[in-house]
Amino acid sequence: MKALTLTMIAVGSVMLVAPAMAADVSRAPFGKMPDGETVEGIMLTNGSGMQARIITYGAALQSLLVPDRHEELADVTLGYPTMEGYLAKGEFFGATVGRVANRIAGGKFTLDGKSYQTPLNDGPNALHGGTKGFDKVNWKVVEVKDGAAASVTLRYVSPHMDQGYPGTLTVTATYTLDENNMLGVDYRATTDRPTVVNLSNHAYWNLAGEGAPEGAMGHLLTIPADHFTPVNATLIPTGEFRPVAGTIFDFRRPKPIGERVRTNEEQILFGKGYDHNWVVARDLSREPRLLARVEEPNSGRVMHVYSNQPGIQFYSGNFLDGTIVGKSGRLYRQGDAIVLEPQMFPDAPNQPAFGSVRLNPGQTYRNSIQFRFSTVGE
């Protein structure tokens, strides 16, 4: 049952007692792991009806109901209706990705003079932590809260040399839903020896609604970045900071994604669409800053993406190939959703100019992400 608080309202000389909105948390089994371990689903609900379901498998956002300009709710993130889909072909739907999000060239890096090899799961490179990254493990629920905001905190302890990474890493993911229709995802990590960490969330967004026939290519995208990091044929950054001015990578003003994604530009051909990092800043910030804005014109839904990280990976759903049936019972096709991942720059362990992803004992890694939802009128 939703928690109820009381607010005193003055009407003339009479004081009325009125209920105030409060966010609520509920828990239920979502499915089971192959060994029989239960995967939980935690539902966060706010007073305006917005709902976020987080599952413990991959600390993933499984669904998110968001109102449009007419207050009609739709699920705006891709995923599966049951655990069987996540286990068969995960696709990182809504998942927490790490230890190192994005790509590491050859799966190799050097730390304090010692070389490390992580599993190759993306051609010649490592992607999102390896063959069994944080998206493929069952996290533990350590805290739930309701009240002014609803939240759940999940934890995973990654042992020393898990997927080839040094150090025992203790990670928490806290999802928070408040009364202003903001979904927060706060990642933190500590280690017992030097390691590398770059966590992010891999939700696939379609603000028209998951499974909507028009897909996501009509979304208007804004990224306040003057540069991006071009890639080679295996999608590893070349090390260059290339200006966006005069290119199809210039999203400093709102642009329809589909207007630019079908082109013979070499960078687009490499990734079969957009799969690149935009450089919003060169360093971490104390507080979350704007990294992207997305607007879906038909529904009026708007999503602002904030984080304390300096980069955002924009992926235009290039490898959705019509072989997955999602929650709506419809096929997911190329361009049916987009991904916006706040993070440090790809292959940072091998490219010092990109900034450090090193984490030492006594330090706390943090990626504080906010997805702020609103609408624009007709």
Coordinates of N, CA and C in Angstrom, one line a residue, residues 76-309:
V76 N 8.7 2.9 -21.7 CA 9.6 3.5 -22.6 C 11.0 2.8 -22.7
T77 N 11.2 1.7 -22.1 CA 12.5 1.0 -22.2 C 12.3 -0.5 -22.7
L78 N 13.2 -1.0 -23.5 CA 13.1 -2.3 -24.1 C 13.5 -3.3 -23.0
G79 N 12.9 -4.6 -23.2 CA 13.3 -5.7 -22.3 C 12.4 -6.9 -22.6
Y80 N 12.5 -7.9 -21.8 CA 11.8 -9.1 -21.9 C 10.7 -9.2 -20.8
P81 N 9.6 -9.9 -21.1 CA 8.6 -10.1 -20.1 C 9.0 -11.1 -19.0
T82 N 9.9 -12.0 -19.3 CA 10.3 -13.0 -18.3 C 11.8 -13.2 -18.3
M83 N 12.3 -14.0 -17.3 CA 13.7 -14.2 -17.2 C 14.3 -15.0 -18.3
E84 N 13.5 -15.9 -18.9 CA 14.0 -16.7 -20.0 C 14.6 -15.9 -21.1
G85 N 14.0 -14.8 -21.4 CA 14.6 -13.9 -22.5 C 15.9 -13.4 -22.1
Y86 N 16.0 -12.9 -20.8 CA 17.3 -12.3 -20.4 C 18.4 -13.4 -20.4
L87 N 18.1 -14.6 -20.0 CA 19.1 -15.6 -20.0 C 19.5 -16.1 -21.4
A88 N 18.5 -16.1 -22.3 CA 18.8 -16.6 -23.6 C 19.6 -15.6 -24.5
K89 N 19.2 -14.3 -24.5 CA 19.8 -13.3 -25.3 C 19.7 -12.0 -24.6
G90 N 20.6 -11.7 -23.7 CA 20.4 -10.5 -22.9 C 20.4 -9.2 -23.6
E91 N 21.3 -9.0 -24.5 CA 21.4 -7.7 -25.2 C 21.7 -6.5 -24.3
F92 N 22.0 -6.7 -23.0 CA 22.3 -5.6 -22.0 C 21.0 -4.8 -21.8
F93 N 19.8 -5.3 -22.0 CA 18.6 -4.5 -21.9 C 18.5 -4.0 -20.4
G94 N 18.6 -2.7 -20.3 CA 18.5 -2.0 -19.0 C 19.6 -2.3 -18.0
A95 N 20.6 -3.0 -18.4 CA 21.5 -3.6 -17.4 C 22.6 -2.6 -16.9
T96 N 23.1 -3.0 -15.7 CA 24.3 -2.4 -15.2 C 25.5 -3.0 -15.9
V97 N 26.4 -2.2 -16.6 CA 27.5 -2.8 -17.3 C 28.8 -2.4 -16.7
G98 N 29.7 -3.4 -16.6 CA 31.0 -3.2 -16.0 C 31.7 -4.6 -15.8
R99 N 32.9 -4.7 -15.2 CA 33.6 -3.6 -14.5 C 33.9 -2.4 -15.4
V100 N 34.2 -2.6 -16.7 CA 34.5 -1.5 -17.5 C 33.5 -1.5 -18.7
A101 N 32.6 -0.5 -18.6 CA 31.6 -0.3 -19.7 C 32.4 0.0 -21.0
N102 N 31.7 -0.3 -22.1 CA 32.2 0.0 -23.4 C 33.4 -0.9 -23.8
R103 N 34.2 -0.5 -24.7 CA 35.2 -1.5 -25.3 C 36.6 -1.2 -24.8
I104 N 37.4 -2.3 -24.6 CA 38.8 -2.3 -24.3 C 39.5 -3.0 -25.5
A105 N 40.4 -2.3 -26.1 CA 41.1 -2.8 -27.3 C 41.8 -4.1 -27.0
G106 N 41.5 -5.2 -27.7 CA 42.2 -6.5 -27.5 C 41.9 -7.1 -26.1
G107 N 41.0 -6.4 -25.3 CA 40.7 -6.9 -24.0 C 41.9 -6.8 -23.0
K108 N 42.9 -6.0 -23.4 CA 44.2 -5.9 -22.6 C 44.3 -4.5 -22.0
F109 N 45.0 -4.5 -20.9 CA 45.4 -3.2 -20.3 C 46.5 -3.5 -19.3
T110 N 47.3 -2.4 -19.0 CA 48.4 -2.5 -18.1 C 48.2 -1.6 -16.9
L111 N 48.4 -2.2 -15.7 CA 48.2 -1.4 -14.4 C 49.4 -1.7 -13.6
D112 N 50.1 -0.6 -13.2 CA 51.3 -0.7 -12.3 C 52.3 -1.7 -12.9
G113 N 52.5 -1.6 -14.2 CA 53.5 -2.4 -14.9 C 53.1 -3.9 -15.2
K114 N 51.9 -4.3 -14.7 CA 51.4 -5.6 -15.0 C 50.4 -5.7 -16.0
S115 N 50.4 -6.6 -16.9 CA 49.4 -6.7 -18.0 C 48.3 -7.6 -17.6
Y116 N 47.1 -7.3 -18.0 CA 45.9 -8.0 -17.7 C 45.1 -8.3 -19.0
Q117 N 44.5 -9.5 -19.1 CA 43.8 -9.9 -20.2 C 42.3 -10.2 -19.8
T118 N 41.4 -9.6 -20.4 CA 40.0 -9.8 -20.1 C 39.4 -10.6 -21.3
P119 N 38.2 -11.3 -21.1 CA 37.7 -12.0 -22.2 C 37.3 -11.2 -23.4
L120 N 37.4 -11.7 -24.6 CA 37.0 -11.0 -25.8 C 35.6 -11.5 -26.2
N121 N 34.7 -10.5 -26.2 CA 33.3 -10.9 -26.5 C 32.7 -9.9 -27.5
D122 N 33.5 -9.2 -28.2 CA 33.1 -8.3 -29.3 C 34.1 -8.2 -30.4
G123 N 34.2 -9.3 -31.1 CA 35.2 -9.4 -32.1 C 36.6 -9.5 -31.4
P124 N 37.5 -8.6 -31.8 CA 38.8 -8.7 -31.2 C 38.9 -7.9 -29.9
N125 N 37.8 -7.4 -29.4 CA 37.8 -6.6 -28.2 C 37.0 -7.1 -27.1
A126 N 37.1 -6.5 -25.9 CA 36.3 -6.8 -24.7 C 35.2 -5.7 -24.7
L127 N 34.0 -6.1 -24.3 CA 32.9 -5.2 -24.3 C 32.1 -5.4 -23.0
H128 N 31.9 -4.3 -22.3 CA 31.0 -4.2 -21.1 C 31.4 -5.2 -20.0
G129 N 32.7 -5.5 -19.8 CA 33.1 -6.3 -18.7 C 33.5 -7.7 -19.0
G130 N 33.1 -8.2 -20.2 CA 33.5 -9.5 -20.6 C 32.3 -10.5 -20.8
T131 N 32.6 -11.7 -20.9 CA 31.6 -12.7 -21.2 C 30.6 -12.9 -20.0
K132 N 31.0 -12.6 -18.8 CA 30.1 -12.7 -17.7 C 30.4 -11.4 -16.9
G133 N 29.9 -10.3 -17.5 CA 30.0 -9.0 -16.8 C 28.9 -8.8 -15.7
F134 N 28.8 -7.6 -15.2 CA 27.9 -7.4 -14.2 C 26.4 -7.5 -14.6
D135 N 26.2 -7.5 -15.9 CA 24.9 -7.7 -16.5 C 24.4 -9.1 -16.4
K136 N 25.2 -10.0 -16.1 CA 24.9 -11.5 -16.2 C 25.0 -12.1 -14.8
V137 N 25.0 -11.4 -13.7 CA 25.0 -11.9 -12.4 C 23.8 -11.4 -11.6
N138 N 23.4 -12.2 -10.6 CA 22.3 -11.8 -9.8 C 22.7 -11.0 -8.6
W139 N 22.4 -9.8 -8.5 CA 22.7 -8.9 -7.4 C 21.8 -9.1 -6.2
K140 N 22.3 -8.6 -5.1 CA 21.5 -8.7 -3.8 C 20.8 -7.4 -3.4
V141 N 19.6 -7.5 -3.0 CA 18.9 -6.3 -2.5 C 19.4 -6.0 -1.1
V142 N 20.0 -4.8 -0.8 CA 20.4 -4.5 0.5 C 19.6 -3.5 1.2
E143 N 18.8 -2.7 0.5 CA 17.9 -1.7 1.1 C 16.8 -1.3 0.2
V144 N 15.6 -1.1 0.7 CA 14.6 -0.4 0.0 C 14.0 0.7 0.9
K145 N 13.5 1.8 0.2 CA 13.0 2.9 1.0 C 11.7 3.4 0.2
D146 N 10.8 3.9 1.0 CA 9.7 4.7 0.4 C 9.6 6.0 1.1
G147 N 8.6 6.8 0.7 CA 8.4 8.2 1.3 C 8.4 9.2 0.2
A148 N 9.2 10.3 0.4 CA 9.3 11.4 -0.6 C 9.8 10.8 -1.9
A149 N 10.7 9.8 -1.8 CA 11.2 9.1 -3.0 C 11.3 7.6 -2.7
A150 N 11.1 6.8 -3.7 CA 11.2 5.4 -3.5 C 12.6 4.9 -4.1
S151 N 13.2 4.0 -3.4 CA 14.5 3.6 -3.9 C 14.8 2.1 -3.5
V152 N 15.7 1.5 -4.3 CA 16.3 0.2 -4.0 C 17.8 0.3 -4.2
T153 N 18.5 -0.3 -3.3 CA 20.0 -0.4 -3.4 C 20.3 -1.9 -3.6
L154 N 21.1 -2.2 -4.6 CA 21.5 -3.6 -4.9 C 23.0 -3.6 -4.8
R155 N 23.6 -4.8 -4.4 CA 25.0 -4.9 -4.2 C 25.5 -6.2 -4.9
Y156 N 26.7 -6.1 -5.5 CA 27.4 -7.2 -6.0 C 28.9 -7.1 -5.6
V157 N 29.5 -8.2 -5.2 CA 30.9 -8.3 -4.9 C 31.6 -9.1 -5.9
S158 N 32.4 -8.5 -6.7 CA 33.2 -9.1 -7.8 C 34.5 -9.5 -7.2
P159 N 34.9 -10.8 -7.3 CA 36.1 -11.3 -6.7 C 37.4 -10.8 -7.5
H160 N 38.5 -10.9 -6.8 CA 39.8 -10.6 -7.5 C 40.0 -11.5 -8.7
M161 N 40.3 -10.9 -9.8 CA 40.5 -11.5 -11.1 C 39.3 -12.0 -11.8
D162 N 38.1 -11.6 -11.3 CA 36.8 -11.8 -12.0 C 36.9 -11.2 -13.4
Q163 N 36.8 -12.1 -14.4 CA 36.9 -11.7 -15.8 C 38.2 -11.0 -16.1
G164 N 39.2 -11.4 -15.3 CA 40.6 -10.9 -15.6 C 40.9 -9.6 -14.9
Y165 N 40.0 -9.0 -14.2 CA 40.3 -7.7 -13.5 C 40.8 -7.9 -12.1
P166 N 41.8 -7.1 -11.7 CA 42.4 -7.3 -10.4 C 41.5 -6.6 -9.3
G167 N 41.6 -7.1 -8.1 CA 41.0 -6.5 -7.0 C 39.6 -7.0 -6.7
T168 N 39.2 -7.2 -5.4 CA 37.9 -7.5 -5.1 C 37.1 -6.2 -5.1
L169 N 36.1 -6.1 -5.9 CA 35.3 -4.9 -6.1 C 33.9 -5.0 -5.5
T170 N 33.6 -4.1 -4.6 CA 32.2 -4.1 -4.0 C 31.5 -3.0 -4.7
V171 N 30.4 -3.3 -5.4 CA 29.6 -2.4 -6.2 C 28.2 -2.2 -5.6
T172 N 27.7 -1.0 -5.6 CA 26.2 -0.8 -5.3 C 25.6 0.0 -6.5
A173 N 24.3 -0.4 -6.7 CA 23.5 0.4 -7.7 C 22.2 0.8 -7.0
T174 N 22.0 2.1 -6.9 CA 20.8 2.6 -6.2 C 19.9 3.3 -7.2
Y175 N 18.7 2.7 -7.4 CA 17.7 3.3 -8.2 C 16.7 4.1 -7.4
T176 N 16.4 5.3 -7.8 CA 15.6 6.2 -7.0 C 14.5 6.8 -7.9
L177 N 13.3 6.8 -7.5 CA 12.2 7.4 -8.3 C 11.5 8.5 -7.4
D178 N 11.5 9.8 -7.8 CA 11.0 10.8 -7.0 C 9.7 11.3 -7.6
E179 N 9.1 12.3 -6.9 CA 7.8 12.9 -7.3 C 7.9 13.9 -8.4
N180 N 9.1 14.2 -8.9 CA 9.3 15.0 -10.0 C 9.6 14.2 -11.3
N181 N 9.2 12.9 -11.3 CA 9.4 12.1 -12.4 C 10.9 12.0 -12.8
M182 N 11.8 11.9 -11.8 CA 13.2 11.7 -12.1 C 13.6 10.3 -11.6
L183 N 14.2 9.5 -12.5 CA 14.7 8.2 -12.1 C 16.2 8.4 -12.0
G184 N 16.7 8.2 -10.8 CA 18.2 8.2 -10.6 C 18.8 6.8 -10.5
V185 N 20.0 6.7 -11.1 CA 20.8 5.5 -11.0 C 22.2 5.9 -10.5
D186 N 22.5 5.5 -9.2 CA 23.7 5.9 -8.6 C 24.6 4.7 -8.4
Y187 N 25.7 4.7 -9.1 CA 26.7 3.6 -9.0 C 27.9 4.0 -8.1
R188 N 28.3 3.1 -7.2 CA 29.4 3.3 -6.4 C 30.2 2.0 -6.3
A189 N 31.5 2.2 -6.1 CA 32.4 1.0 -6.0 C 33.6 1.3 -5.2
T190 N 34.1 0.3 -4.4 CA 35.3 0.3 -3.7 C 36.1 -1.0 -4.0
T191 N 37.4 -0.9 -3.8 CA 38.3 -2.0 -4.1 C 39.3 -2.2 -3.0
D192 N 39.9 -3.5 -2.9 CA 40.9 -3.8 -2.0 C 42.3 -3.7 -2.6
R193 N 42.4 -3.4 -3.9 CA 43.7 -3.2 -4.5 C 43.4 -2.4 -5.8
P194 N 44.5 -1.8 -6.4 CA 44.3 -1.0 -7.6 C 43.6 -1.8 -8.7
T195 N 42.6 -1.1 -9.3 CA 41.9 -1.8 -10.4 C 41.4 -0.7 -11.4
V196 N 40.6 -1.1 -12.4 CA 40.0 -0.1 -13.3 C 38.5 -0.3 -13.2
V197 N 37.7 0.8 -13.2 CA 36.3 0.8 -13.1 C 35.7 1.9 -14.0
N198 N 34.6 1.5 -14.7 CA 33.8 2.4 -15.5 C 32.5 1.8 -15.7
L199 N 31.5 2.2 -14.8 CA 30.2 1.6 -14.8 C 29.2 2.5 -15.5
S200 N 28.2 1.9 -16.1 CA 27.1 2.7 -16.7 C 25.8 1.8 -16.8
N201 N 24.8 2.5 -17.2 CA 23.5 1.8 -17.4 C 23.2 1.7 -18.9
H202 N 22.7 0.6 -19.3 CA 22.5 0.3 -20.7 C 21.0 0.2 -21.1
A203 N 20.2 1.1 -20.6 CA 18.8 1.0 -21.0 C 18.6 1.4 -22.4
Y204 N 17.7 0.7 -23.1 CA 17.3 1.1 -24.5 C 16.0 1.9 -24.4
W205 N 16.0 3.1 -25.0 CA 14.9 4.0 -24.9 C 14.1 4.2 -26.2
N206 N 12.8 4.1 -26.0 CA 11.9 4.5 -27.1 C 10.8 5.3 -26.4
L207 N 10.8 6.6 -26.5 CA 9.9 7.5 -25.8 C 8.5 7.4 -26.4
A208 N 8.3 6.8 -27.5 CA 7.0 6.6 -28.1 C 6.3 5.4 -27.4
G209 N 7.1 4.6 -26.8 CA 6.7 3.4 -26.1 C 7.4 2.2 -26.7
E210 N 7.8 1.3 -25.8 CA 8.5 0.1 -26.2 C 7.6 -0.7 -27.2
G211 N 8.2 -1.0 -28.4 CA 7.5 -1.8 -29.4 C 6.7 -0.9 -30.3
A212 N 6.7 0.5 -30.2 CA 6.0 1.4 -31.0 C 6.4 1.2 -32.5
P213 N 5.5 1.1 -33.4 CA 5.8 0.8 -34.8 C 6.7 1.8 -35.5
E214 N 6.7 3.1 -35.0 CA 7.5 4.1 -35.7 C 9.0 4.1 -35.2
G215 N 9.3 3.2 -34.2 CA 10.7 3.1 -33.8 C 11.1 4.4 -33.1
A216 N 12.5 4.6 -33.0 CA 13.0 5.8 -32.3 C 13.8 6.7 -33.2
M217 N 13.8 6.5 -34.5 CA 14.6 7.4 -35.3 C 14.0 8.7 -35.6
G218 N 12.7 8.9 -35.2 CA 12.1 10.3 -35.2 C 12.4 11.1 -34.0
H219 N 13.0 10.5 -33.0 CA 13.3 11.2 -31.7 C 14.3 12.4 -32.1
L220 N 14.1 13.5 -31.4 CA 15.0 14.7 -31.5 C 16.0 14.6 -30.5
L221 N 17.3 14.6 -30.9 CA 18.4 14.4 -29.9 C 19.2 15.7 -29.8
T222 N 19.6 16.0 -28.6 CA 20.5 17.1 -28.4 C 21.6 16.6 -27.5
I223 N 22.9 16.8 -27.9 CA 24.1 16.5 -27.0 C 24.9 17.7 -27.0
P224 N 25.1 18.3 -25.8 CA 25.9 19.6 -25.8 C 27.4 19.3 -25.8
A225 N 27.9 18.8 -26.9 CA 29.3 18.4 -27.0 C 29.9 19.0 -28.2
D226 N 31.1 19.6 -28.1 CA 31.8 20.2 -29.3 C 32.7 19.2 -30.0
H227 N 33.0 18.0 -29.3 CA 33.8 17.0 -29.9 C 33.2 15.6 -29.7
F228 N 33.7 14.7 -30.5 CA 33.4 13.3 -30.3 C 34.7 12.5 -30.5
T229 N 34.7 11.2 -30.1 CA 35.9 10.4 -30.3 C 35.7 9.4 -31.5
P230 N 36.2 9.7 -32.7 CA 36.1 8.8 -33.8 C 36.7 7.4 -33.5
V231 N 36.3 6.4 -34.2 CA 36.7 5.0 -34.0 C 37.3 4.4 -35.2
N232 N 37.9 3.2 -35.0 CA 38.4 2.5 -36.1 C 37.4 1.4 -36.5
A233 N 37.7 0.5 -37.4 CA 36.8 -0.4 -37.9 C 36.2 -1.4 -36.9
T234 N 36.9 -1.6 -35.8 CA 36.4 -2.4 -34.7 C 35.8 -1.6 -33.5
L235 N 35.6 -0.3 -33.8 CA 34.9 0.6 -32.9 C 35.7 0.9 -31.6
I236 N 37.0 0.9 -31.8 CA 37.9 1.4 -30.8 C 38.3 2.8 -31.1
P237 N 38.2 3.7 -30.2 CA 38.6 5.1 -30.5 C 40.0 5.2 -31.0
T238 N 40.2 6.1 -31.9 CA 41.5 6.3 -32.5 C 42.4 7.2 -31.6
G239 N 41.8 7.9 -30.6 CA 42.6 8.8 -29.7 C 42.4 10.2 -30.1
E240 N 41.7 10.5 -31.2 CA 41.5 11.8 -31.7 C 40.2 12.4 -31.0
F241 N 40.3 13.7 -30.7 CA 39.1 14.5 -30.3 C 38.7 15.3 -31.5
R242 N 37.7 14.9 -32.2 CA 37.3 15.5 -33.5 C 36.1 16.5 -33.3
P243 N 36.3 17.7 -33.8 CA 35.1 18.6 -33.7 C 33.9 18.1 -34.4
V244 N 32.7 18.4 -33.8 CA 31.5 17.9 -34.4 C 31.0 19.0 -35.4
A245 N 31.5 20.2 -35.4 CA 31.0 21.2 -36.2 C 31.1 20.8 -37.7
G246 N 30.0 21.0 -38.4 CA 30.0 20.7 -39.8 C 29.9 19.2 -40.2
T247 N 29.6 18.3 -39.2 CA 29.5 16.9 -39.4 C 28.1 16.4 -38.9
I248 N 27.8 15.1 -39.3 CA 26.6 14.5 -38.8 C 26.6 14.1 -37.3
F249 N 27.7 14.4 -36.7 CA 27.9 14.2 -35.2 C 27.5 15.5 -34.4
D250 N 27.1 16.5 -35.1 CA 26.8 17.8 -34.4 C 25.3 17.7 -34.0
F251 N 25.1 17.4 -32.7 CA 23.8 17.4 -32.1 C 23.6 18.6 -31.1
R252 N 24.4 19.6 -31.3 CA 24.3 20.7 -30.3 C 23.0 21.4 -30.4
R253 N 22.2 21.3 -31.5 CA 20.8 21.7 -31.6 C 20.0 20.4 -31.9
P254 N 18.8 20.4 -31.5 CA 18.0 19.2 -31.7 C 17.9 18.7 -33.1
K255 N 18.2 17.4 -33.4 CA 18.1 16.9 -34.7 C 17.4 15.5 -34.7
P256 N 16.6 15.2 -35.7 CA 16.0 13.9 -35.8 C 17.1 12.9 -36.0
I257 N 17.1 11.8 -35.2 CA 18.2 10.8 -35.4 C 18.2 10.2 -36.8
G258 N 17.0 9.8 -37.2 CA 17.0 9.1 -38.5 C 17.4 9.9 -39.7
E259 N 17.4 11.2 -39.5 CA 17.8 12.1 -40.6 C 19.2 12.0 -41.0
R260 N 20.0 11.4 -40.1 CA 21.5 11.4 -40.3 C 22.1 10.0 -40.2
V261 N 21.3 9.0 -39.8 CA 21.9 7.7 -39.5 C 22.1 6.9 -40.7
R262 N 21.4 7.2 -41.8 CA 21.6 6.4 -43.0 C 22.4 7.2 -44.0
T263 N 23.7 6.9 -44.0 CA 24.6 7.7 -44.8 C 25.8 6.8 -45.1
N264 N 26.7 7.2 -46.1 CA 27.9 6.5 -46.4 C 29.1 7.0 -45.7
E265 N 28.9 7.9 -44.7 CA 30.0 8.4 -43.9 C 30.7 7.2 -43.2
E266 N 32.1 7.2 -43.3 CA 32.9 6.1 -42.8 C 32.6 5.7 -41.4
Q267 N 32.5 6.7 -40.5 CA 32.2 6.4 -39.1 C 30.9 5.7 -38.9
I268 N 29.9 6.1 -39.7 CA 28.6 5.4 -39.6 C 28.7 4.0 -40.1
L269 N 29.4 3.8 -41.2 CA 29.6 2.5 -41.7 C 30.2 1.5 -40.8
F270 N 31.2 2.0 -40.0 CA 31.9 1.2 -39.0 C 31.0 0.5 -38.1
G271 N 30.0 1.3 -37.5 CA 29.1 0.9 -36.5 C 27.7 0.5 -36.9
K272 N 27.5 0.6 -38.3 CA 26.2 0.4 -38.8 C 25.2 1.4 -38.3
G273 N 25.7 2.6 -37.9 CA 24.9 3.6 -37.3 C 25.8 4.3 -36.3
Y274 N 25.1 5.1 -35.4 CA 25.9 5.7 -34.3 C 26.2 4.7 -33.2
D275 N 27.5 4.7 -32.8 CA 28.0 3.9 -31.7 C 29.3 4.6 -31.2
H276 N 29.1 5.8 -30.7 CA 30.3 6.7 -30.5 C 30.1 7.4 -29.2
N277 N 31.3 7.9 -28.7 CA 31.3 8.7 -27.5 C 31.4 10.2 -27.8
W278 N 30.6 11.0 -27.1 CA 30.6 12.4 -27.3 C 31.3 13.0 -26.0
V279 N 32.1 14.0 -26.2 CA 33.0 14.6 -25.2 C 32.3 15.8 -24.7
V280 N 31.5 15.7 -23.6 CA 30.8 16.8 -23.1 C 31.7 17.6 -22.2
A281 N 32.7 17.0 -21.6 CA 33.7 17.6 -20.7 C 34.9 16.7 -20.7
R282 N 36.0 17.2 -20.0 CA 37.2 16.4 -20.0 C 37.5 15.8 -18.6
D283 N 36.6 16.1 -17.6 CA 36.8 15.6 -16.3 C 35.5 15.4 -15.6
L284 N 35.5 14.8 -14.4 CA 34.4 14.5 -13.6 C 33.9 15.8 -13.0
S285 N 32.6 15.9 -12.7 CA 32.0 17.1 -12.0 C 31.5 16.7 -10.7
R286 N 31.4 17.6 -9.8 CA 30.9 17.4 -8.4 C 29.4 16.9 -8.5
E287 N 28.6 17.6 -9.3 CA 27.2 17.4 -9.4 C 26.9 16.9 -10.8
P288 N 25.8 16.2 -11.0 CA 25.4 15.8 -12.4 C 25.2 17.0 -13.3
R289 N 25.6 16.9 -14.5 CA 25.4 18.0 -15.5 C 24.7 17.4 -16.7
L290 N 24.1 18.2 -17.6 CA 23.4 17.8 -18.7 C 24.3 17.1 -19.7
L291 N 24.0 15.9 -20.1 CA 24.7 15.2 -21.2 C 23.9 15.0 -22.5
A292 N 22.6 14.9 -22.3 CA 21.7 14.7 -23.5 C 20.3 15.1 -23.2
R293 N 19.6 15.4 -24.3 CA 18.1 15.7 -24.2 C 17.5 14.9 -25.4
V294 N 16.4 14.2 -25.1 CA 15.7 13.5 -26.1 C 14.2 13.9 -26.1
E295 N 13.6 14.2 -27.2 CA 12.2 14.5 -27.3 C 11.5 13.6 -28.4
E296 N 10.4 13.1 -28.0 CA 9.6 12.3 -28.9 C 8.4 13.2 -29.3
P297 N 8.3 13.7 -30.6 CA 7.3 14.7 -30.9 C 5.9 14.3 -30.8
N298 N 5.6 13.0 -31.1 CA 4.1 12.6 -31.1 C 3.6 12.5 -29.7
S299 N 4.3 11.9 -28.8 CA 3.8 11.8 -27.4 C 4.1 13.0 -26.5
G300 N 5.1 13.8 -27.0 CA 5.5 15.0 -26.1 C 6.4 14.6 -25.0
R301 N 6.8 13.3 -24.9 CA 7.7 12.9 -23.8 C 9.1 13.5 -24.1
V302 N 9.7 14.0 -23.0 CA 11.1 14.5 -23.0 C 11.9 13.8 -21.9
M303 N 13.1 13.5 -22.3 CA 14.1 12.9 -21.3 C 15.4 13.7 -21.3
H304 N 15.7 14.2 -20.2 CA 17.0 14.8 -20.0 C 17.9 13.9 -19.2
V305 N 19.2 13.7 -19.7 CA 20.1 12.8 -19.1 C 21.2 13.6 -18.5
Y306 N 21.4 13.4 -17.1 CA 22.4 14.1 -16.4 C 23.4 13.0 -15.8
S307 N 24.6 13.4 -15.6 CA 25.6 12.6 -14.9 C 26.8 13.4 -14.5
N308 N 27.6 12.9 -13.6 CA 28.9 13.6 -13.2 C 30.0 13.1 -14.1
Q309 N 29.7 12.2 -15.1 CA 30.7 11.7 -16.0 C 30.9 12.7 -17.1

